[in-house]
mmCIF file of C-alpha atoms in Angstrom:
data_model
loop_
_atom_site.group_PDB
_atom_site.id
_atom_site.type_symbol
_atom_site.label_atom_id
_atom_site.label_comp_id
_atom_site.label_asym_id
_atom_site.label_seq_id
_atom_site.Cartn_x
_atom_site.Cartn_y
_atom_site.Cartn_z
ATOM 1 C CA UNK B 1 4.106 16.238 -8.911
ATOM 2 C CA UNK B 2 0.643 15.172 -6.693
ATOM 3 C CA UNK B 3 -2.197 18.032 -7.287
ATOM 4 C CA UNK B 4 -4.939 17.059 -5.468
ATOM 5 C CA UNK B 5 -5.877 17.500 -1.361
ATOM 6 C CA UNK B 6 -7.070 13.768 -0.717
ATOM 7 C CA UNK B 7 -7.974 11.706 2.355
ATOM 8 C CA UNK B 8 -7.351 7.762 3.065
ATOM 9 C CA UNK B 9 -9.157 5.943 5.956
ATOM 10 C CA UNK B 10 -8.405 2.569 7.381
ATOM 11 C CA UNK B 11 -10.191 0.206 10.375
ATOM 12 C CA UNK B 12 -9.166 -1.486 13.019
ATOM 13 C CA UNK B 13 -9.775 -4.832 13.916
ATOM 14 C CA UNK B 14 -11.176 -7.091 17.131
ATOM 15 C CA UNK B 15 -10.868 -10.641 17.645
ATOM 16 C CA UNK B 16 -14.470 -12.443 17.316
ATOM 17 C CA UNK B 17 -13.111 -15.460 18.674
ATOM 18 C CA UNK B 18 -10.187 -17.804 18.348
ATOM 19 C CA UNK B 19 -7.766 -15.774 20.417
ATOM 20 C CA UNK B 20 -5.201 -17.949 22.158
ATOM 21 C CA UNK B 21 -6.356 -20.764 20.471
ATOM 22 C CA UNK B 22 -5.116 -19.223 17.026
ATOM 23 C CA UNK B 23 -1.686 -19.913 18.143
ATOM 24 C CA UNK B 24 -1.807 -23.788 18.601
ATOM 25 C CA UNK B 25 -3.271 -24.013 15.102
ATOM 26 C CA UNK B 26 -7.068 -23.019 15.544
ATOM 27 C CA UNK B 27 -9.445 -20.816 13.458
ATOM 28 C CA UNK B 28 -9.896 -16.683 14.662
ATOM 29 C CA UNK B 29 -11.847 -14.901 13.375
ATOM 30 C CA UNK B 30 -11.324 -10.414 12.883
ATOM 31 C CA UNK B 31 -13.548 -8.427 12.353
ATOM 32 C CA UNK B 32 -13.057 -4.348 10.883
ATOM 33 C CA UNK B 33 -14.082 -2.303 13.526
ATOM 34 C CA UNK B 34 -15.401 1.202 12.593
ATOM 35 C CA UNK B 35 -12.935 3.127 14.635
ATOM 36 C CA UNK B 36 -11.152 3.805 11.821
ATOM 37 C CA UNK B 37 -7.777 6.114 11.040
ATOM 38 C CA UNK B 38 -7.702 9.273 8.958
ATOM 39 C CA UNK B 39 -4.869 10.130 6.821
ATOM 40 C CA UNK B 40 -4.574 13.459 4.862
ATOM 41 C CA UNK B 41 -2.618 13.819 1.647
ATOM 42 C CA UNK B 42 -1.896 17.170 0.406
ATOM 43 C CA UNK B 43 0.860 19.583 -2.119
ATOM 44 C CA UNK B 44 3.349 19.981 -0.129
ATOM 45 C CA UNK B 45 6.348 22.604 -0.736
ATOM 46 C CA UNK B 46 8.394 21.807 -3.253
ATOM 47 C CA UNK B 47 11.393 19.676 -2.474
ATOM 48 C CA UNK B 48 9.832 18.887 1.727
ATOM 49 C CA UNK B 49 8.342 15.854 2.408
ATOM 50 C CA UNK B 50 6.349 16.470 5.809
ATOM 51 C CA UNK B 51 4.230 14.465 8.404
ATOM 52 C CA UNK B 52 2.634 14.941 11.433
ATOM 53 C CA UNK B 53 0.941 12.749 13.918
ATOM 54 C CA UNK B 54 -0.995 15.101 16.349
ATOM 55 C CA UNK B 55 -2.067 11.977 18.476
ATOM 56 C CA UNK B 56 1.562 10.923 19.137
ATOM 57 C CA UNK B 57 3.497 14.535 19.481
ATOM 58 C CA UNK B 58 5.365 13.766 15.619
ATOM 59 C CA UNK B 59 5.777 16.291 13.375
ATOM 60 C CA UNK B 60 8.440 15.936 11.588
ATOM 61 C CA UNK B 61 9.834 17.219 7.224
ATOM 62 C CA UNK B 62 12.730 16.704 5.165
ATOM 63 C CA UNK B 63 14.198 17.622 1.988
ATOM 64 C CA UNK B 64 13.736 15.166 -0.152
ATOM 65 C CA UNK B 65 16.956 15.329 -2.107
ATOM 66 C CA UNK B 66 18.494 14.723 1.752
ATOM 67 C CA UNK B 67 16.395 11.441 1.540
ATOM 68 C CA UNK B 68 16.983 10.269 -2.202
ATOM 69 C CA UNK B 69 20.667 10.490 -0.912
ATOM 70 C CA UNK B 70 19.782 8.384 2.250
ATOM 71 C CA UNK B 71 17.708 5.722 0.340
ATOM 72 C CA UNK B 72 20.684 5.729 -2.067
ATOM 73 C CA UNK B 73 23.274 4.737 0.808
ATOM 74 C CA UNK B 74 20.785 1.948 2.073
ATOM 75 C CA UNK B 75 19.680 0.630 -1.038
ATOM 76 C CA UNK B 76 22.623 -2.169 -0.682
ATOM 77 C CA UNK B 77 21.459 -2.882 2.824
ATOM 78 C CA UNK B 78 20.165 -6.138 3.391
ATOM 79 C CA UNK B 79 17.351 -7.020 1.561
ATOM 80 C CA UNK B 80 13.930 -9.033 2.008
ATOM 81 C CA UNK B 81 12.074 -9.288 5.305
ATOM 82 C CA UNK B 82 14.454 -11.278 7.127
ATOM 83 C CA UNK B 83 16.761 -7.753 7.533
ATOM 84 C CA UNK B 84 13.910 -5.491 7.942
ATOM 85 C CA UNK B 85 13.263 -5.351 11.671
ATOM 86 C CA UNK B 86 16.552 -5.853 12.821
ATOM 87 C CA UNK B 87 18.856 -4.863 9.373
ATOM 88 C CA UNK B 88 21.445 -2.276 8.387
ATOM 89 C CA UNK B 89 18.839 -0.422 6.623
ATOM 90 C CA UNK B 90 16.953 0.538 9.836
ATOM 91 C CA UNK B 91 19.799 1.242 11.751
ATOM 92 C CA UNK B 92 20.287 4.162 9.109
ATOM 93 C CA UNK B 93 16.961 5.337 9.356
ATOM 94 C CA UNK B 94 17.546 5.589 13.001
ATOM 95 C CA UNK B 95 20.558 7.368 12.929
ATOM 96 C CA UNK B 96 19.089 9.872 10.314
ATOM 97 C CA UNK B 97 16.024 10.622 12.551
ATOM 98 C CA UNK B 98 17.781 10.706 15.236
ATOM 99 C CA UNK B 99 15.887 7.412 16.601
ATOM 100 C CA UNK B 100 17.702 6.031 19.573
ATOM 101 C CA UNK B 101 18.565 2.113 18.798
ATOM 102 C CA UNK B 102 16.046 -0.275 20.523
ATOM 103 C CA UNK B 103 13.282 2.918 21.125
ATOM 104 C CA UNK B 104 9.675 1.497 21.446
ATOM 105 C CA UNK B 105 7.651 4.513 21.934
ATOM 106 C CA UNK B 106 4.802 4.645 19.586
ATOM 107 C CA UNK B 107 6.123 8.047 18.030
ATOM 108 C CA UNK B 108 9.531 6.396 17.672
ATOM 109 C CA UNK B 109 8.200 3.278 15.534
ATOM 110 C CA UNK B 110 5.348 5.496 13.384
ATOM 111 C CA UNK B 111 8.145 7.887 12.233
ATOM 112 C CA UNK B 112 11.073 5.473 11.463
ATOM 113 C CA UNK B 113 7.685 3.095 9.478
ATOM 114 C CA UNK B 114 7.072 6.168 7.774
ATOM 115 C CA UNK B 115 10.374 7.088 6.353
ATOM 116 C CA UNK B 116 10.834 3.296 5.419
ATOM 117 C CA UNK B 117 7.835 3.129 3.547
ATOM 118 C CA UNK B 118 8.598 6.472 1.950
ATOM 119 C CA UNK B 119 12.098 5.171 0.429
ATOM 120 C CA UNK B 120 10.854 1.842 -0.277
ATOM 121 C CA UNK B 121 7.887 2.749 -2.043
ATOM 122 C CA UNK B 122 9.443 5.487 -3.651
ATOM 123 C CA UNK B 123 12.698 3.289 -4.511
ATOM 124 C CA UNK B 124 10.324 1.125 -6.480
ATOM 125 C CA UNK B 125 7.702 3.133 -8.205
ATOM 126 C CA UNK B 126 8.712 6.667 -8.748
ATOM 127 C CA UNK B 127 10.642 9.817 -6.763
ATOM 128 C CA UNK B 128 10.758 10.840 -3.309
ATOM 129 C CA UNK B 129 7.359 12.700 -3.388
ATOM 130 C CA UNK B 130 7.093 16.696 -2.229
ATOM 131 C CA UNK B 131 3.721 16.002 -0.261
ATOM 132 C CA UNK B 132 1.968 16.826 3.556
ATOM 133 C CA UNK B 133 0.807 13.900 5.476
ATOM 134 C CA UNK B 134 -1.327 13.611 8.841
ATOM 135 C CA UNK B 135 -2.170 11.099 10.730
ATOM 136 C CA UNK B 136 -5.070 11.185 13.019
ATOM 137 C CA UNK B 137 -6.842 7.974 14.604
ATOM 138 C CA UNK B 138 -9.926 7.150 16.379
ATOM 139 C CA UNK B 139 -8.612 3.793 17.685
ATOM 140 C CA UNK B 140 -6.117 4.254 21.039
ATOM 141 C CA UNK B 141 -2.635 3.121 20.756
ATOM 142 C CA UNK B 142 -1.850 -0.079 22.882
ATOM 143 C CA UNK B 143 -4.726 -1.838 23.153
ATOM 144 C CA UNK B 144 -5.059 -4.995 20.736
ATOM 145 C CA UNK B 145 -7.235 -3.114 18.624
ATOM 146 C CA UNK B 146 -5.275 -2.839 15.369
ATOM 147 C CA UNK B 147 -4.000 1.109 15.670
ATOM 148 C CA UNK B 148 -0.209 0.770 14.001
ATOM 149 C CA UNK B 149 -1.594 -1.717 11.030
ATOM 150 C CA UNK B 150 -4.806 0.943 10.126
ATOM 151 C CA UNK B 151 -1.626 3.503 9.985
ATOM 152 C CA UNK B 152 0.639 1.262 7.711
ATOM 153 C CA UNK B 153 -2.611 0.666 5.429
ATOM 154 C CA UNK B 154 -3.036 4.424 5.039
ATOM 155 C CA UNK B 155 0.268 5.097 4.200
ATOM 156 C CA UNK B 156 0.799 2.212 1.489
ATOM 157 C CA UNK B 157 -2.294 3.684 0.093
ATOM 158 C CA UNK B 158 -1.380 6.891 0.109
ATOM 159 C CA UNK B 159 2.795 6.553 -1.294
ATOM 160 C CA UNK B 160 1.371 3.897 -3.994
ATOM 161 C CA UNK B 161 -1.155 6.298 -5.338
ATOM 162 C CA UNK B 162 1.109 9.472 -5.091
ATOM 163 C CA UNK B 163 3.773 7.266 -6.576
ATOM 164 C CA UNK B 164 1.716 5.729 -9.383
ATOM 165 C CA UNK B 165 1.677 2.447 -8.543
ATOM 166 C CA UNK B 166 -1.781 2.206 -7.636
ATOM 167 C CA UNK B 167 -4.876 4.235 -9.389
ATOM 168 C CA UNK B 168 -6.282 7.715 -7.745
ATOM 169 C CA UNK B 169 -10.387 6.020 -7.905
ATOM 170 C CA UNK B 170 -11.978 8.984 -6.595
ATOM 171 C CA UNK B 171 -14.039 10.990 -9.303
ATOM 172 C CA UNK B 172 -15.000 14.938 -8.946
ATOM 173 C CA UNK B 173 -17.679 15.088 -7.345
ATOM 174 C CA UNK B 174 -17.814 11.626 -5.399
ATOM 175 C CA UNK B 175 -17.310 11.812 -1.272
ATOM 176 C CA UNK B 176 -15.706 7.960 -1.424
ATOM 177 C CA UNK B 177 -13.813 5.238 -3.378
ATOM 178 C CA UNK B 178 -12.246 1.980 -2.997
ATOM 179 C CA UNK B 179 -9.565 0.578 -5.240
ATOM 180 C CA UNK B 180 -9.362 -2.473 -7.495
ATOM 181 C CA UNK B 181 -8.794 -5.613 -6.202
ATOM 182 C CA UNK B 182 -5.707 -6.337 -7.628
ATOM 183 C CA UNK B 183 -4.479 -3.042 -6.142
ATOM 184 C CA UNK B 184 -5.767 -3.906 -2.616
ATOM 185 C CA UNK B 185 -3.268 -6.791 -2.605
ATOM 186 C CA UNK B 186 -0.367 -4.098 -3.295
ATOM 187 C CA UNK B 187 -1.684 -1.966 -0.914
ATOM 188 C CA UNK B 188 -2.200 -5.066 1.994
ATOM 189 C CA UNK B 189 1.574 -6.494 0.982
ATOM 190 C CA UNK B 190 3.389 -2.978 1.654
ATOM 191 C CA UNK B 191 1.626 -2.527 4.854
ATOM 192 C CA UNK B 192 2.809 -5.700 5.935
ATOM 193 C CA UNK B 193 5.888 -4.183 5.633
ATOM 194 C CA UNK B 194 4.908 -1.295 7.735
ATOM 195 C CA UNK B 195 3.989 -3.540 10.432
ATOM 196 C CA UNK B 196 7.285 -5.487 10.596
ATOM 197 C CA UNK B 197 9.604 -2.296 11.044
ATOM 198 C CA UNK B 198 6.847 -1.807 13.856
ATOM 199 C CA UNK B 199 6.402 -5.422 14.894
ATOM 200 C CA UNK B 200 9.025 -7.221 14.068
ATOM 201 C CA UNK B 201 7.007 -10.826 13.021
ATOM 202 C CA UNK B 202 2.689 -10.007 12.867
ATOM 203 C CA UNK B 203 0.623 -12.264 11.456
ATOM 204 C CA UNK B 204 -0.816 -10.478 8.621
ATOM 205 C CA UNK B 205 -3.810 -10.499 10.212
ATOM 206 C CA UNK B 206 -4.445 -6.849 11.382
ATOM 207 C CA UNK B 207 -3.189 -5.167 7.669
ATOM 208 C CA UNK B 208 -5.321 -7.389 6.160
ATOM 209 C CA UNK B 209 -8.172 -6.836 8.218
ATOM 210 C CA UNK B 210 -7.416 -3.133 7.606
ATOM 211 C CA UNK B 211 -6.941 -3.304 3.901
ATOM 212 C CA UNK B 212 -10.243 -5.347 2.982
ATOM 213 C CA UNK B 213 -12.651 -4.736 6.043
ATOM 214 C CA UNK B 214 -14.978 -7.151 6.862
ATOM 215 C CA UNK B 215 -14.114 -10.186 8.087
ATOM 216 C CA UNK B 216 -11.411 -12.666 7.977
ATOM 217 C CA UNK B 217 -10.735 -16.343 8.973
ATOM 218 C CA UNK B 218 -7.337 -17.167 10.220
ATOM 219 C CA UNK B 219 -5.625 -20.411 10.440
ATOM 220 C CA UNK B 220 -2.014 -21.439 10.541
ATOM 221 C CA UNK B 221 -0.906 -18.345 8.476
ATOM 222 C CA UNK B 222 -3.674 -18.620 5.800
ATOM 223 C CA UNK B 223 -5.928 -15.977 6.015
ATOM 224 C CA UNK B 224 -9.191 -15.730 3.998
ATOM 225 C CA UNK B 225 -12.364 -13.200 3.976
ATOM 226 C CA UNK B 226 -15.567 -14.248 4.945
ATOM 227 C CA UNK B 227 -18.042 -13.682 1.826
ATOM 228 C CA UNK B 228 -20.570 -12.135 3.538
ATOM 229 C CA UNK B 229 -20.249 -9.913 6.646
ATOM 230 C CA UNK B 230 -23.154 -8.425 8.526
ATOM 231 C CA UNK B 231 -22.368 -4.778 10.291
ATOM 232 C CA UNK B 232 -22.971 -5.585 13.885
ATOM 233 C CA UNK B 233 -23.252 -2.982 16.776
ATOM 234 C CA UNK B 234 -21.176 -2.981 19.459
ATOM 235 C CA UNK B 235 -19.867 -1.325 22.912
ATOM 236 C CA UNK B 236 -16.162 -1.776 22.457
ATOM 237 C CA UNK B 237 -14.967 -1.334 26.553
ATOM 238 C CA UNK B 238 -11.084 -0.275 27.193
ATOM 239 C CA UNK B 239 -10.780 -1.900 30.576
ATOM 240 C CA UNK B 240 -7.057 0.117 30.590
ATOM 241 C CA UNK B 241 -5.764 -2.407 32.479
ATOM 242 C CA UNK B 242 -1.932 -3.271 30.877
ATOM 243 C CA UNK B 243 -0.740 -6.263 30.100
ATOM 244 C CA UNK B 244 1.571 -8.215 28.587
ATOM 245 C CA UNK B 245 0.566 -10.541 25.666
ATOM 246 C CA UNK B 246 3.712 -12.862 25.358
ATOM 247 C CA UNK B 247 3.133 -13.469 29.332
ATOM 248 C CA UNK B 248 -0.560 -14.537 28.845
ATOM 249 C CA UNK B 249 0.253 -16.473 25.622
ATOM 250 C CA UNK B 250 3.114 -18.364 27.595
ATOM 251 C CA UNK B 251 0.784 -18.937 30.620
ATOM 252 C CA UNK B 252 -1.786 -20.647 28.117
ATOM 253 C CA UNK B 253 0.782 -22.673 26.805
ATOM 254 C CA UNK B 254 2.165 -24.028 30.006
ATOM 255 C CA UNK B 255 -0.974 -24.915 31.547
ATOM 256 C CA UNK B 256 -1.820 -27.050 27.807
ATOM 257 C CA UNK B 257 1.351 -28.572 28.852
ATOM 258 C CA UNK B 258 0.299 -29.275 32.608
ATOM 259 C CA UNK B 259 -3.168 -30.673 31.315
ATOM 260 C CA UNK B 260 -3.159 -31.812 28.429
ATOM 261 C CA UNK B 261 -6.123 -33.688 28.706
ATOM 262 C CA UNK B 262 -8.342 -30.815 29.800
ATOM 263 C CA UNK B 263 -6.816 -28.100 27.958
ATOM 264 C CA UNK B 264 -6.802 -29.331 24.395
ATOM 265 C CA UNK B 265 -10.847 -30.164 24.635
ATOM 266 C CA UNK B 266 -11.003 -26.308 25.622
ATOM 267 C CA UNK B 267 -9.326 -25.532 23.000
ATOM 268 C CA UNK B 268 -10.863 -27.738 20.498
ATOM 269 C CA UNK B 269 -13.807 -26.083 21.783
ATOM 270 C CA UNK B 270 -12.380 -22.246 20.807
ATOM 271 C CA UNK B 271 -12.197 -23.473 17.682
ATOM 272 C CA UNK B 272 -15.701 -24.870 16.912
ATOM 273 C CA UNK B 273 -17.209 -22.040 18.151
ATOM 274 C CA UNK B 274 -15.060 -19.770 16.021
ATOM 275 C CA UNK B 275 -16.238 -21.973 13.003
ATOM 276 C CA UNK B 276 -19.722 -21.852 14.055
ATOM 277 C CA UNK B 277 -19.979 -18.002 14.083
ATOM 278 C CA UNK B 278 -18.552 -18.182 11.019
ATOM 279 C CA UNK B 279 -20.892 -20.291 9.581
ATOM 280 C CA UNK B 280 -23.943 -17.947 11.291
ATOM 281 C CA UNK B 281 -22.463 -14.428 10.078
ATOM 282 C CA UNK B 282 -22.228 -15.690 6.484
ATOM 283 C CA UNK B 283 -25.984 -16.490 6.124
ATOM 284 C CA UNK B 284 -27.114 -13.298 8.299
ATOM 285 C CA UNK B 285 -28.808 -10.742 6.254
ATOM 286 C CA UNK B 286 -26.597 -7.187 6.015
ATOM 287 C CA UNK B 287 -28.713 -5.423 8.702
ATOM 288 C CA UNK B 288 -29.607 -8.609 10.966
ATOM 289 C CA UNK B 289 -32.908 -8.397 13.112
ATOM 290 C CA UNK B 290 -33.030 -9.548 16.860
ATOM 291 C CA UNK B 291 -33.769 -13.297 15.858
ATOM 292 C CA UNK B 292 -30.456 -13.881 14.625
ATOM 293 C CA UNK B 293 -28.691 -12.835 18.018
ATOM 294 C CA UNK B 294 -29.118 -15.279 20.709
ATOM 295 C CA UNK B 295 -27.189 -17.793 19.273
ATOM 296 C CA UNK B 296 -23.773 -14.824 19.128
ATOM 297 C CA UNK B 297 -24.747 -13.835 22.017
ATOM 298 C CA UNK B 298 -24.552 -17.822 23.641
ATOM 299 C CA UNK B 299 -20.967 -17.895 21.642
ATOM 300 C CA UNK B 300 -19.726 -14.912 23.405
ATOM 301 C CA UNK B 301 -21.248 -16.156 27.161
ATOM 302 C CA UNK B 302 -19.366 -19.845 25.965
ATOM 303 C CA UNK B 303 -16.295 -18.808 24.794
ATOM 304 C CA UNK B 304 -15.752 -15.938 27.556
ATOM 305 C CA UNK B 305 -15.809 -19.460 29.783
ATOM 306 C CA UNK B 306 -13.434 -20.627 27.946
ATOM 307 C CA UNK B 307 -11.025 -17.596 28.319
ATOM 308 C CA UNK B 308 -11.275 -17.468 31.746
ATOM 309 C CA UNK B 309 -10.608 -21.611 32.210
ATOM 310 C CA UNK B 310 -7.265 -21.048 29.725
ATOM 311 C CA UNK B 311 -5.998 -18.433 32.315
ATOM 312 C CA UNK B 312 -6.247 -14.831 30.328
ATOM 313 C CA UNK B 313 -9.126 -13.532 31.799
ATOM 314 C CA UNK B 314 -8.911 -10.906 35.035
ATOM 315 C CA UNK B 315 -11.298 -9.260 37.428
ATOM 316 C CA UNK B 316 -11.546 -5.716 35.187
ATOM 317 C CA UNK B 317 -12.848 -7.996 32.607
ATOM 318 C CA UNK B 318 -15.479 -10.425 35.065
ATOM 319 C CA UNK B 319 -16.597 -7.089 36.035
ATOM 320 C CA UNK B 320 -17.037 -5.627 32.522
ATOM 321 C CA UNK B 321 -19.664 -8.870 31.753
ATOM 322 C CA UNK B 322 -21.216 -8.572 34.967
ATOM 323 C CA UNK B 323 -21.804 -4.668 34.336
ATOM 324 C CA UNK B 324 -23.503 -5.321 30.901
ATOM 325 C CA UNK B 325 -25.539 -8.877 32.413
ATOM 326 C CA UNK B 326 -27.142 -6.200 34.362
ATOM 327 C CA UNK B 327 -28.465 -4.436 31.108
ATOM 328 C CA UNK B 328 -29.327 -7.764 29.653
ATOM 329 C CA UNK B 329 -26.041 -7.636 27.335
ATOM 330 C CA UNK B 330 -23.161 -10.455 26.791
ATOM 331 C CA UNK B 331 -19.692 -9.268 26.372
ATOM 332 C CA UNK B 332 -16.164 -11.268 26.100
ATOM 333 C CA UNK B 333 -12.677 -9.757 26.004
ATOM 334 C CA UNK B 334 -11.274 -9.509 22.939
ATOM 335 C CA UNK B 335 -7.675 -10.195 21.913
ATOM 336 C CA UNK B 336 -5.168 -11.248 24.915
ATOM 337 C CA UNK B 337 -7.366 -10.939 27.804
ATOM 338 C CA UNK B 338 -5.846 -10.243 31.193
ATOM 339 C CA UNK B 339 -7.338 -6.860 31.423
ATOM 340 C CA UNK B 340 -7.330 -4.948 27.777
ATOM 341 C CA UNK B 341 -10.634 -4.662 26.034
ATOM 342 C CA UNK B 342 -13.833 -6.361 25.539
ATOM 343 C CA UNK B 343 -16.850 -6.452 23.453
ATOM 344 C CA UNK B 344 -20.931 -6.178 23.982
ATOM 345 C CA UNK B 345 -23.305 -7.162 21.140
ATOM 346 C CA UNK B 346 -26.036 -4.748 20.778
ATOM 347 C CA UNK B 347 -28.712 -6.189 19.121
ATOM 348 C CA UNK B 348 -31.262 -4.204 17.013
ATOM 349 C CA UNK B 349 -33.899 -3.828 19.688
ATOM 350 C CA UNK B 350 -31.614 -2.855 22.286
ATOM 351 C CA UNK B 351 -33.256 0.595 23.802
ATOM 352 C CA UNK B 352 -30.849 3.443 23.033
ATOM 353 C CA UNK B 353 -31.424 3.912 27.528
ATOM 354 C CA UNK B 354 -30.074 0.574 27.985
ATOM 355 C CA UNK B 355 -26.964 1.671 26.022
ATOM 356 C CA UNK B 356 -26.987 4.890 27.662
ATOM 357 C CA UNK B 357 -27.110 2.887 31.413
ATOM 358 C CA UNK B 358 -24.729 0.584 29.829
ATOM 359 C CA UNK B 359 -21.868 2.735 29.023
ATOM 360 C CA UNK B 360 -22.464 5.170 32.079
ATOM 361 C CA UNK B 361 -21.913 2.162 34.128
ATOM 362 C CA UNK B 362 -18.899 0.639 32.664
ATOM 363 C CA UNK B 363 -17.293 4.243 32.924
ATOM 364 C CA UNK B 364 -17.833 4.454 36.529
ATOM 365 C CA UNK B 365 -16.106 1.245 36.967
ATOM 366 C CA UNK B 366 -12.901 3.346 35.120
ATOM 367 C CA UNK B 367 -13.318 1.816 31.706
ATOM 368 C CA UNK B 368 -13.490 3.842 28.521
ATOM 369 C CA UNK B 369 -16.449 2.807 26.218
ATOM 370 C CA UNK B 370 -17.489 3.511 22.481
ATOM 371 C CA UNK B 371 -20.550 2.618 20.534
ATOM 372 C CA UNK B 372 -19.457 1.579 17.406
ATOM 373 C CA UNK B 373 -19.838 -1.403 14.515
ATOM 374 C CA UNK B 374 -17.929 -4.472 13.583
ATOM 375 C CA UNK B 375 -17.828 -5.630 9.740
ATOM 376 C CA UNK B 376 -16.532 -2.236 8.666
ATOM 377 C CA UNK B 377 -15.066 -1.520 5.163
ATOM 378 C CA UNK B 378 -11.615 -1.705 4.807
ATOM 379 C CA UNK B 379 -9.096 0.922 3.523
ATOM 380 C CA UNK B 380 -11.042 3.909 1.610
ATOM 381 C CA UNK B 381 -10.461 7.013 -0.255
ATOM 382 C CA UNK B 382 -12.649 10.215 0.741
ATOM 383 C CA UNK B 383 -12.852 13.717 -0.208
ATOM 384 C CA UNK B 384 -11.856 15.618 2.146
ATOM 385 C CA UNK B 385 -15.376 17.665 1.987
ATOM 386 C CA UNK B 386 -17.142 14.562 2.826
ATOM 387 C CA UNK B 387 -15.097 13.658 6.374
ATOM 388 C CA UNK B 388 -17.246 14.810 9.741
ATOM 389 C CA UNK B 389 -16.299 18.312 11.552
ATOM 390 C CA UNK B 390 -14.775 15.988 14.278
ATOM 391 C CA UNK B 391 -12.335 14.429 12.189
ATOM 392 C CA UNK B 392 -11.506 17.824 9.763
ATOM 393 C CA UNK B 393 -10.664 19.318 13.241
ATOM 394 C CA UNK B 394 -8.124 16.404 14.349
ATOM 395 C CA UNK B 395 -6.420 16.849 11.152
ATOM 396 C CA UNK B 396 -5.747 20.357 10.948
ATOM 397 C CA UNK B 397 -4.076 20.017 14.607
ATOM 398 C CA UNK B 398 -0.937 20.011 13.101
#
């Protein structure tokens, strides 16, 4: 029986360069965002498994004998990833949890992914555990920042550890620890399965960033961690303008078909920015000084113009860039565009007053703003006493 109280965290992600071009085989750079999802794991009442997600209003508890019986019933229904998102297994889980077919609200998908991962991991590595799990996130949902992947990574790490498939690397007296490369690979593969439950056909980038942290290069399905990644300060701004990634991607494809001679060189240029940026990041020191930033800032400016040419800009993003430019800062959209989020580089010599003034001006536009870092560590195990008061308070709201 699991006997320790511990916490697991995993970072969100932003696309630094290569959004939209990546769909057409070009290079994209994804980086870990130091806004994290936290999972608290502690022993539960014998014969009970419970999950609480205060951010989306989920509080569920099940008898482990019922879960074992459910696992036995669905064990033969569908194998392999083809059946995962639409198969009979998930239908049975929905019915058990009282989730309507086709329900896509965050609380429904999060509950479904939790049940699926609990049963699938315990079927392979051990019994259904009697534990209490609480998950809370600093990441907003539905903003393209990898919140569902961070959730899946935390769940995978906690469940694999409880079932004995990976070690518990945190020694008494330590505040944090990380798993071995082999264990991280296992965590990532299970997190991807959780992402499939939520998204159907994910690329695997978000869960890989959540697992390994730092920065990853992604091209045509191949994910390669960058050798060395500096930690860069940024402002992350959510314009709160909703958008459909599907519609934006279709619009880019339509433009390329209409004007191939004009649009293909733009995609090639975005690809070159991603590759040049990778080269720059890999030679930068861990704590870069101000002279390392001008090239990165120029890449931001050029790529933002390219993304506007592709048709994925938005007046809210133009406003974001104008506001930060008035404070001598450089920004670009991140993700699908058409609203959503933007990132602003904060060189080390940026005065705290300038950062505060930029944040105030962005909030005055109706945007939401966080000062954070990119290049953050991946999935991490924590002693609960080492967590901040804010995180502990949020995890106690269950």
